[in-house]
Short mmCIF file of C-alpha atoms in Angstrom, two decimals:
data_model
loop_
_atom_site.label_atom_id
_atom_site.label_comp_id
_atom_site.label_asym_id
_atom_site.label_seq_id
_atom_site.Cartn_x
_atom_site.Cartn_y
_atom_site.Cartn_z
CA MET A 218 -28.57 -30.80 23.77
CA SER A 219 -32.04 -30.90 25.33
CA THR A 220 -30.76 -29.19 28.50
CA ALA A 221 -28.88 -26.47 26.62
CA THR A 222 -30.26 -23.13 25.50
CA ASN A 223 -29.47 -20.78 22.66
CA ARG A 224 -27.72 -17.75 24.13
CA ARG A 225 -27.91 -14.82 21.73
CA TRP A 226 -27.21 -11.11 21.66
CA LEU A 227 -30.07 -8.94 20.42
CA LEU A 228 -29.95 -5.31 19.33
CA ALA A 229 -31.78 -3.57 22.17
CA SER A 230 -31.46 -0.01 20.80
CA ARG A 231 -29.65 1.91 18.09
CA PRO A 232 -26.48 3.70 19.21
CA GLU A 233 -26.20 7.47 19.23
CA GLY A 234 -22.49 7.81 18.61
CA ALA A 235 -20.30 5.02 19.95
CA PRO A 236 -22.09 1.79 20.94
CA VAL A 237 -22.54 1.17 24.66
CA PRO A 238 -23.39 -2.05 26.52
CA GLU A 239 -27.03 -0.94 26.87
CA ASN A 240 -27.45 -1.22 23.08
CA PHE A 241 -27.23 -5.02 23.45
CA ARG A 242 -29.39 -7.52 25.32
CA LEU A 243 -28.42 -11.11 26.13
CA ASP A 244 -31.33 -13.44 25.54
CA GLU A 245 -31.84 -17.16 26.10
CA ALA A 246 -34.15 -19.18 23.88
CA GLU A 247 -34.76 -22.79 22.99
CA ILE A 248 -32.39 -24.35 20.49
CA PRO A 249 -34.23 -24.16 17.16
CA THR A 250 -35.31 -27.24 15.21
CA PRO A 251 -34.36 -27.44 11.54
CA GLY A 252 -37.19 -27.68 9.05
CA ALA A 253 -37.22 -29.02 5.52
CA GLY A 254 -33.96 -28.19 3.74
CA GLU A 255 -32.48 -26.63 6.88
CA MET A 256 -29.65 -27.51 9.23
CA LEU A 257 -28.87 -26.72 12.84
CA LEU A 258 -25.51 -25.05 13.39
CA ARG A 259 -23.52 -24.93 16.63
CA VAL A 260 -21.39 -21.80 16.61
CA ILE A 261 -17.73 -22.34 17.47
CA TYR A 262 -16.20 -18.98 16.52
CA LEU A 263 -17.86 -15.61 15.93
CA SER A 264 -16.14 -12.88 13.92
CA LEU A 265 -16.32 -9.27 15.14
CA ASP A 266 -15.77 -6.66 12.42
CA PRO A 267 -16.10 -2.86 12.13
CA TYR A 268 -18.84 -3.11 9.48
CA MET A 269 -21.21 -4.34 12.21
CA ARG A 270 -21.45 -0.78 13.53
CA GLY A 271 -23.21 0.15 10.30
CA ARG A 272 -25.67 -2.71 10.73
CA MET A 273 -26.70 -1.22 14.09
CA SER A 274 -27.84 1.95 12.33
CA ASP A 275 -31.00 2.32 10.27
CA ALA A 276 -29.35 4.82 7.90
CA LYS A 277 -29.58 3.91 4.23
CA SER A 278 -26.67 1.69 3.25
CA TYR A 279 -25.66 -1.18 0.98
CA ALA A 280 -27.12 -3.73 3.43
CA ALA A 281 -30.25 -3.89 5.58
CA PRO A 282 -29.87 -2.96 9.26
CA VAL A 283 -30.31 -5.39 12.12
CA PRO A 284 -33.89 -4.85 13.39
CA ILE A 285 -34.51 -3.89 16.99
CA ASP A 286 -34.75 -7.13 19.00
CA GLY A 287 -33.06 -8.94 16.13
CA VAL A 288 -29.97 -11.13 16.57
CA MET A 289 -26.78 -9.19 15.87
CA GLU A 290 -25.38 -10.11 12.48
CA GLY A 291 -22.04 -11.82 12.11
CA GLU A 292 -20.08 -14.47 10.28
CA THR A 293 -19.26 -17.65 12.16
CA VAL A 294 -17.43 -20.94 11.95
CA ALA A 295 -19.92 -23.57 13.05
CA GLU A 296 -20.50 -27.31 13.25
CA VAL A 297 -23.50 -28.91 11.57
CA MET A 298 -25.41 -30.73 14.34
CA GLU A 299 -28.53 -31.83 12.44
CA SER A 300 -29.18 -31.59 8.73
CA ASN A 301 -32.16 -31.86 6.41
CA ASN A 302 -30.04 -30.41 3.62
CA PRO A 303 -28.48 -32.95 1.23
CA ASP A 304 -25.39 -30.77 0.71
CA PHE A 305 -24.35 -30.83 4.38
CA ALA A 306 -23.97 -33.60 6.93
CA PRO A 307 -23.69 -33.64 10.73
CA GLY A 308 -20.08 -33.01 11.69
CA ASP A 309 -19.33 -30.69 8.77
CA ILE A 310 -17.50 -27.52 9.74
CA VAL A 311 -18.90 -24.55 7.84
CA LEU A 312 -18.61 -20.81 7.39
CA ALA A 313 -22.07 -19.30 7.86
CA ARG A 314 -23.71 -16.02 8.85
CA ALA A 315 -25.27 -17.44 12.00
CA GLY A 316 -24.88 -14.21 14.01
CA TRP A 317 -24.15 -13.50 17.66
CA GLN A 318 -25.64 -16.68 19.11
CA SER A 319 -24.79 -20.19 20.22
CA TYR A 320 -26.96 -21.98 17.67
CA GLY A 321 -28.54 -21.00 14.38
CA LEU A 322 -30.55 -22.35 11.49
CA SER A 323 -29.50 -22.21 7.84
CA ASP A 324 -30.94 -23.36 4.54
CA GLY A 325 -27.41 -23.53 3.12
CA THR A 326 -27.53 -20.23 1.25
CA GLY A 327 -24.08 -18.64 1.32
CA VAL A 328 -22.69 -21.44 3.49
CA ARG A 329 -19.28 -22.88 2.65
CA LYS A 330 -17.52 -25.91 4.08
CA VAL A 331 -14.26 -25.19 5.91
CA ALA A 332 -11.60 -27.59 4.76
CA ALA A 333 -9.14 -29.02 7.25
CA GLY A 334 -5.68 -27.59 6.75
CA SER A 335 -2.52 -26.35 8.39
CA ALA A 336 -4.24 -23.23 9.80
CA PRO A 337 -6.83 -23.28 12.64
CA ILE A 338 -10.48 -23.23 11.58
CA SER A 339 -10.84 -19.76 13.14
CA THR A 340 -8.72 -18.34 10.29
CA ALA A 341 -11.72 -18.85 8.00
CA LEU A 342 -12.97 -15.66 9.65
CA GLY A 343 -9.70 -13.79 9.13
CA VAL A 344 -6.69 -14.25 6.91
CA LEU A 345 -8.36 -17.11 4.98
CA GLY A 346 -11.79 -15.48 5.03
CA MET A 347 -13.56 -12.22 4.34
CA PRO A 348 -10.81 -9.88 5.66
CA GLY A 349 -8.13 -11.72 3.68
CA LEU A 350 -10.22 -11.63 0.52
CA THR A 351 -10.90 -7.93 1.09
CA ALA A 352 -7.16 -7.21 1.14
CA TYR A 353 -6.40 -9.50 -1.79
CA ALA A 354 -9.18 -8.33 -4.10
CA GLY A 355 -9.00 -4.64 -3.24
CA LEU A 356 -5.27 -4.53 -3.83
CA LYS A 357 -5.43 -6.64 -6.98
CA ASN A 358 -8.34 -4.93 -8.71
CA ILE A 359 -8.03 -1.31 -7.55
CA GLY A 360 -4.61 -0.81 -5.94
CA MET A 361 -2.70 -2.73 -8.61
CA PRO A 362 0.73 -2.24 -7.01
CA LYS A 363 3.79 -2.48 -9.22
CA ALA A 364 7.29 -3.51 -8.17
CA GLY A 365 9.11 -0.57 -6.61
CA GLU A 366 5.98 1.44 -5.80
CA THR A 367 5.02 2.57 -2.29
CA VAL A 368 1.88 1.08 -0.77
CA VAL A 369 0.50 2.65 2.42
CA VAL A 370 -2.27 1.02 4.44
CA ALA A 371 -4.17 2.33 7.46
CA ALA A 372 -5.26 0.11 10.39
CA ALA A 373 -2.28 -1.94 9.31
CA SER A 374 -2.12 -4.32 12.28
CA GLY A 375 -5.71 -5.46 11.71
CA PRO A 376 -6.71 -8.46 9.61
CA VAL A 377 -7.23 -6.49 6.39
CA GLY A 378 -4.34 -4.05 6.74
CA SER A 379 -1.77 -6.66 7.74
CA ALA A 380 -2.66 -8.76 4.70
CA VAL A 381 -2.51 -5.71 2.40
CA GLY A 382 1.04 -4.89 3.46
CA GLN A 383 2.29 -8.45 3.14
CA ILE A 384 0.68 -8.96 -0.26
CA ALA A 385 2.21 -5.65 -1.40
CA LYS A 386 5.63 -7.00 -0.41
CA ILE A 387 4.98 -10.21 -2.34
CA ARG A 388 4.18 -8.06 -5.37
CA GLY A 389 7.54 -6.30 -5.03
CA ALA A 390 6.23 -3.03 -3.62
CA ARG A 391 7.38 -1.09 -0.58
CA ALA A 392 4.91 -1.42 2.33
CA VAL A 393 4.29 1.32 4.90
CA GLY A 394 1.78 0.66 7.67
CA ILE A 395 -0.16 3.11 9.83
CA ALA A 396 -1.22 1.80 13.24
CA GLY A 397 -1.99 2.99 16.76
CA GLY A 398 0.83 2.55 19.26
CA ALA A 399 4.46 1.52 19.40
CA ASP A 400 3.73 -2.19 19.92
CA LYS A 401 1.59 -2.45 16.79
CA CYS A 402 4.11 -0.51 14.72
CA ALA A 403 6.95 -2.75 15.92
CA TYR A 404 4.88 -5.83 15.05
CA LEU A 405 4.41 -4.59 11.49
CA VAL A 406 8.12 -4.14 10.88
CA ASP A 407 9.65 -6.86 13.04
CA GLU A 408 7.11 -9.65 12.53
CA LEU A 409 5.35 -8.94 9.24
CA GLY A 410 8.23 -7.41 7.29
CA PHE A 411 6.75 -3.99 6.51
CA ASP A 412 9.39 -1.51 5.37
CA ALA A 413 8.16 1.16 7.79
CA ALA A 414 5.35 1.80 10.26
CA VAL A 415 4.02 5.10 11.60
CA ASP A 416 1.99 5.70 14.76
CA HIS A 417 -1.06 7.81 13.94
CA ARG A 418 -1.23 8.88 17.60
CA ALA A 419 2.14 10.66 17.37
CA PRO A 420 1.89 14.47 17.52
CA ASP A 421 4.09 14.73 14.43
CA PHE A 422 2.32 11.90 12.59
CA ALA A 423 2.10 13.74 9.26
CA GLU A 424 5.81 14.55 9.32
CA GLN A 425 6.73 10.97 10.22
CA LEU A 426 4.57 9.63 7.38
CA ALA A 427 6.21 11.95 4.86
CA LYS A 428 9.63 10.78 6.05
CA ALA A 429 8.58 7.14 5.70
CA CYS A 430 7.43 7.80 2.11
CA PRO A 431 10.32 9.79 0.55
CA ASP A 432 9.17 8.88 -2.96
CA GLY A 433 5.52 9.66 -2.32
CA ILE A 434 2.56 7.27 -2.23
CA ASP A 435 1.39 5.21 -5.20
CA VAL A 436 -1.29 3.13 -3.48
CA TYR A 437 -3.18 4.04 -0.31
CA PHE A 438 -5.51 1.34 1.03
CA GLU A 439 -8.08 3.31 3.01
CA ASN A 440 -9.56 1.75 6.13
CA VAL A 441 -9.78 4.80 8.38
CA SER A 442 -10.20 8.26 6.76
CA GLY A 443 -10.16 11.34 9.03
CA LYS A 444 -6.80 12.74 10.06
CA VAL A 445 -4.99 9.73 8.60
CA PHE A 446 -6.24 10.56 5.12
CA ASP A 447 -5.37 14.22 5.70
CA ALA A 448 -1.72 13.19 6.18
CA VAL A 449 -1.73 10.83 3.19
CA PHE A 450 -3.38 13.16 0.69
CA PRO A 451 -0.45 15.58 0.07
CA LEU A 452 1.87 12.63 -0.61
CA PHE A 453 -0.04 11.12 -3.53
CA ASN A 454 1.99 10.64 -6.69
CA GLN A 455 0.57 11.04 -10.16
CA PHE A 456 -1.75 8.15 -11.07
CA ALA A 457 -1.98 7.02 -7.43
CA ARG A 458 -4.75 4.56 -6.60
CA MET A 459 -6.88 4.49 -3.45
CA PRO A 460 -9.11 1.49 -2.73
CA VAL A 461 -11.63 2.65 -0.11
CA CYS A 462 -12.49 -0.27 2.14
CA GLY A 463 -13.62 1.52 5.30
CA THR A 464 -13.89 4.87 7.09
CA ILE A 465 -13.73 3.72 10.69
CA ALA A 466 -12.87 7.23 11.95
CA PHE A 467 -16.49 8.20 11.23
CA TYR A 468 -18.39 5.03 12.14
CA ASN A 469 -19.50 6.45 15.49
CA ALA A 470 -20.01 10.02 14.26
CA THR A 471 -23.46 11.57 14.66
CA SER A 472 -22.61 14.09 11.91
CA PHE A 473 -19.80 14.58 9.43
CA PRO A 474 -17.17 17.27 10.06
CA GLU A 475 -17.13 20.37 7.90
CA MET A 476 -15.42 19.41 4.66
CA ASP A 477 -16.20 22.26 2.25
CA THR A 478 -12.64 23.61 2.23
CA LYS A 479 -11.11 20.19 1.45
CA VAL A 480 -13.36 19.00 -1.34
CA PRO A 481 -12.07 21.48 -3.97
CA ALA A 482 -8.46 20.55 -3.18
CA LEU A 483 -9.29 16.85 -3.40
CA MET A 484 -11.11 17.24 -6.69
CA ARG A 485 -8.29 19.31 -8.15
CA ALA A 486 -5.80 16.57 -7.17
CA VAL A 487 -8.05 13.89 -8.67
CA LEU A 488 -7.88 15.82 -11.93
CA THR A 489 -4.30 17.04 -12.04
CA LYS A 490 -2.70 13.92 -10.54
CA ARG A 491 -5.19 11.61 -12.28
CA LEU A 492 -5.99 9.82 -9.05
CA ARG A 493 -8.15 6.73 -8.97
CA ILE A 494 -10.36 6.57 -5.88
CA GLN A 495 -12.79 3.68 -5.75
CA GLY A 496 -14.92 2.31 -2.94
CA PHE A 497 -15.68 -1.38 -2.85
CA ILE A 498 -17.45 -4.07 -0.88
CA VAL A 499 -15.66 -7.40 -0.71
CA TYR A 500 -18.53 -9.22 -2.41
CA ASP A 501 -17.95 -7.09 -5.53
CA PHE A 502 -15.00 -9.40 -6.16
CA ALA A 503 -16.52 -12.74 -5.15
CA SER A 504 -15.22 -14.23 -8.39
CA ASP A 505 -11.66 -13.84 -7.03
CA TYR A 506 -12.30 -16.26 -4.17
CA SER A 507 -10.77 -19.38 -5.75
CA ASP A 508 -7.55 -17.55 -6.69
CA PHE A 509 -7.43 -15.94 -3.25
CA ALA A 510 -7.92 -19.22 -1.39
CA ARG A 511 -5.15 -20.89 -3.40
CA ASP A 512 -2.68 -18.00 -3.17
CA MET A 513 -3.25 -17.14 0.49
CA ALA A 514 -2.99 -20.76 1.65
CA GLY A 515 0.27 -21.06 -0.25
CA TRP A 516 1.68 -17.83 1.19
CA ILE A 517 0.81 -18.91 4.73
CA ALA A 518 2.38 -22.32 4.15
CA ASP A 519 5.67 -20.85 2.88
CA GLY A 520 5.78 -18.15 5.57
CA ARG A 521 5.31 -15.14 3.32
CA VAL A 522 2.06 -14.20 5.06
CA LYS A 523 1.70 -14.25 8.83
CA TYR A 524 -1.39 -13.46 10.87
CA ARG A 525 -2.46 -12.67 14.40
CA GLU A 526 -5.76 -13.41 16.14
CA ASP A 527 -7.24 -11.68 19.20
CA ILE A 528 -9.55 -14.34 20.65
CA VAL A 529 -11.84 -13.78 23.63
CA GLU A 530 -13.76 -16.56 25.38
CA GLY A 531 -17.52 -16.83 25.71
CA ILE A 532 -20.52 -15.36 23.90
CA GLU A 533 -21.08 -13.02 26.86
CA THR A 534 -17.87 -11.11 25.99
CA ALA A 535 -19.02 -10.09 22.48
CA PRO A 536 -20.38 -6.57 23.16
CA GLU A 537 -17.37 -5.48 25.24
CA ALA A 538 -14.96 -6.88 22.65
CA PHE A 539 -16.85 -5.18 19.81
CA ILE A 540 -16.90 -1.81 21.59
CA GLY A 541 -13.15 -2.17 22.15
CA LEU A 542 -12.62 -3.10 18.51
CA LEU A 543 -14.10 0.22 17.38
CA LYS A 544 -11.65 1.99 19.70
CA GLY A 545 -8.66 0.09 18.33
CA LYS A 546 -8.10 -1.97 21.47
CA ASN A 547 -7.78 -5.26 19.59
CA PHE A 548 -4.45 -6.54 18.32
CA GLY A 549 -5.14 -8.81 15.36
CA LYS A 550 -8.36 -10.37 14.06
CA MET A 551 -11.08 -10.07 16.70
CA VAL A 552 -12.79 -13.42 17.29
CA VAL A 553 -15.11 -14.71 20.02
CA LYS A 554 -14.79 -18.37 20.91
CA VAL A 555 -18.40 -19.35 21.51
CA GLY A 556 -18.21 -23.15 21.70
CA GLN A 557 -15.71 -25.97 21.90
CA ASP A 558 -13.68 -27.02 18.88
CA PRO A 559 -14.80 -30.34 17.40
CA VAL A 560 -12.46 -33.27 17.89
CA GLY A 561 -9.65 -33.16 15.35
CA ALA A 562 -10.23 -29.56 14.24
#
């Protein structure tokens, strides 16, 4: 390792609108040395997720922004190379927030061992990780689908949306996915078993969605907002529930669109239809993790939940892949393979 370096992506500047390559800077530094209670991690897989766009901004939010010249934040699957922490040993495979870099240090806070199983270790960043828990907990605690109800989910071919639809089916509900493009819509129905899928790029998207939901919408899992929500809103049934997980349509916006004519209609519907609209962050439901891990592993094993990964090779590809992710160019969970898999993983 003495001849290797730590390649890492730093935040060079804050985006104005959509991120561009110039907002990132590739840096090379010495591999850090773990101190007392610390361990050295070698990153194998890096997760790319839409929330990272918020971390690039210094606007007030639920989490601190990445500082200028700081390493871009991100969750990783990594191998413990050296350890001064009694809870972890060299060779352990762990889930850790090591960021966009080849190596990182950790004192063990928030780190979890990745158990060997039937699914690749990269799935700890997707269907068996934060996106899967987001779908599971948001649907369970806020969506609360009942057998026979209609569940609609936006960004349905992504790691959260695809899990939402499949869990809804397991719960006996009817699943309708919204995605961008014919290939993604076909995947939802033909591969994942959704009852219907609608292309939000279609000129008659709102009409197609209404046709796909003849009995209205009981649960809408919001990942997008914007024109997608505009089409969903008139279809809400009484007592409909809307977990709000993301608003990716506005992540790159420099200002919000004029909404004053829509707010009164929304508030009236909240009252008259007794809608439940609740935002959440996945860590609000951290106590659900054990149930999620057990249930999701079982559903994958028996084929009731399927998943798709979009893996790119090399740390140098991270900015381009992330910029594409925000434009919907990925197909499945976006992951960067940074280093080689350990033997036997």
